C-alpha angles and dihedrals in degrees: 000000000000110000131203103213123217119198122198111191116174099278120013130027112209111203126206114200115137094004081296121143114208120191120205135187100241095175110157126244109208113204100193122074100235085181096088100038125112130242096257088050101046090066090058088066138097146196131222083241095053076082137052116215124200126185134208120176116192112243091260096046106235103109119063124194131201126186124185132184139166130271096194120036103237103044109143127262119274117259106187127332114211119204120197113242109186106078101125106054108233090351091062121135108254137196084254090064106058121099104193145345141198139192105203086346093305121117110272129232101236131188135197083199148041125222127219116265110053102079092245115125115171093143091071078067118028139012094212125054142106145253137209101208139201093004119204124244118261130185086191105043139278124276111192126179138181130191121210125194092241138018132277138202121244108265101199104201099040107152128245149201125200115192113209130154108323098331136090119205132185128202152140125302136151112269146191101280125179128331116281089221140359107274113245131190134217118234120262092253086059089062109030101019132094096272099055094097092061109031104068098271096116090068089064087044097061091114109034133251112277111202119157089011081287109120113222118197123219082261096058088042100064096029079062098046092053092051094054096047092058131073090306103057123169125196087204092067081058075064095056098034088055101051087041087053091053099033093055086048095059090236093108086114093066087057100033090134090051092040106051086048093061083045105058096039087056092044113132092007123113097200090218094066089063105053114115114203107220119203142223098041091027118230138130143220148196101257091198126177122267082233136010129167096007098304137099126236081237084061094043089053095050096043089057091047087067099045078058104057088048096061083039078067105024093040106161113231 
């Protein structure tokens, strides 16, 4: 995948993007007093130029990467390394957002917050940000990577904490902006109905739908879809169609309220343990519960209805 390549030197980050070059005044802000500290402290700290940062960002702008290496030798090890998040209003990137993240191609220990302690303090700052945290030790350099659902400008001037020894210093990186585009959402017989073998779904489905913490494949999906629009029909599988629709489409985040609600409520329930054959004629139903998970079917229902009327108006093309 082309890459557009985003370098952060001290004290500068020159940015290419259309053969542009952007200068930005990258000047540290140290958060700790090194003015009282002791010999044998001082040499547990640490300085936001004791690392060089340099930033990708893939063409679409959903993967971030972020690669860190030492400028002395003997800089200490990472700790943890915090991103703003928050550079795009209401349209910001949040926690919520990101699929997945690595450290050196290993899953990464992410965070939404930041404990006391540490002398760390975003929250002084910002409410939305992220944390790599418990990094591991390297002797080469740090490649960290997050994944969002969707794609992001470049933001030039994000903020920035980099946890090392005993400091914590904060400075200037490139960060998730604004959406490249609205999100949009297909509709639930995209992604359930005859045709979703042949019209592009099964590449969303390439990992299953997780609802209620069950994975369903594209099989089960549409194995599903055709028993509840049968005989047996149940609105409150409108509930779980609709936040699979949104939730394959990466557009979960627009409906979070709505969606939580259906979740919750199928927690726990594979929907095919609770389907009941009927006889003479044959057909067959979803006998769900009247509550699960601390919400009612009417609830579910209703919640559904909304995430409809969402893709009604954010329909992707």
């Amino acid at each position: 995948m082309k890459k557009i390549i985003l370098i952060l030197f001290v004290t500068l980050i020159a940015l290419s993007c259309n053969n542009e070059q952007v200068a930005v005044d990258s000047q540290a802000i140290t958060t700790n007093n090194n003015s009282a500290l002791t010999a044998k402290a001082a040499a547990s700290t640490s300085n936001w130029g004791d690392y060089n940062i340099a930033v990708s960002v893939s063409a679409d702008g959903s993967v971030w990467t972020y690669n860190i290496t030492r400028v002395k030798a003997n800089s200490k090890n990472l700790s943890h390394f915090i991103i703003d998040l928050k550079n795009c209003g209401i349209n910001s990137a949040t926690f919520g957002d990101i699929l997945w993240a690595t450290v050196n191609g290993n899953p990464a220990d992410l965070s939404p917050t930041e404990g006391s302690g540490t002398t760390c303090n975003p929250q002084a700052t910002t409410d939305n940000f992220v944390k790599f945290a418990n990094v591991p030790a390297s002797t080469t350099g740090w490649t960290l990577v997050l994944k969002f659902d969707r794609g992001y400008e470049i933001f030039t001037t994000g903020a920035a904490w980099l946890k090392a020894g005993t400091s914590c210093n904060q400075g200037v990186i490139a960060a998730p902006g604004c959406p490249k585009e609205e999100r949009c959402s297909f509709s639930q017989g995209y992604f359930f109905a005859n045709g979703a073998d042949n019209n592009g779904a099964s590449a969303l489905w390439v990992n299953g739908l997780t609802i209620g913490g069950i994975n369903y494949t594209q099989t089960q999906g549409n194995t599903a879809w055709f028993i509840d629009r049968g005989r047996g029909g149940d609105q409150t599988m409108n509930g779980f169609f609709q936040l699979g629709a949104v939730r394959l489409s990466g557009a979960e985040s627009e409906v979070a309220t709505d969606a939580a609600i259906i979740d919750a409520y199928f927690n726990g329930i594979n929907i095919f343990t609770t389907v009941v054959t009927v006889n003479a004629p044959t057909y067959q139903y979803f006998n769900l519960p009247a509550s699960s998970g601390g919400y009612t079917k009417a609830q579910v229902i209703a919640a559904g209805a909304k995430i409809g009327e969402y893709i009604d108006v954010n329909h992707c093309n």
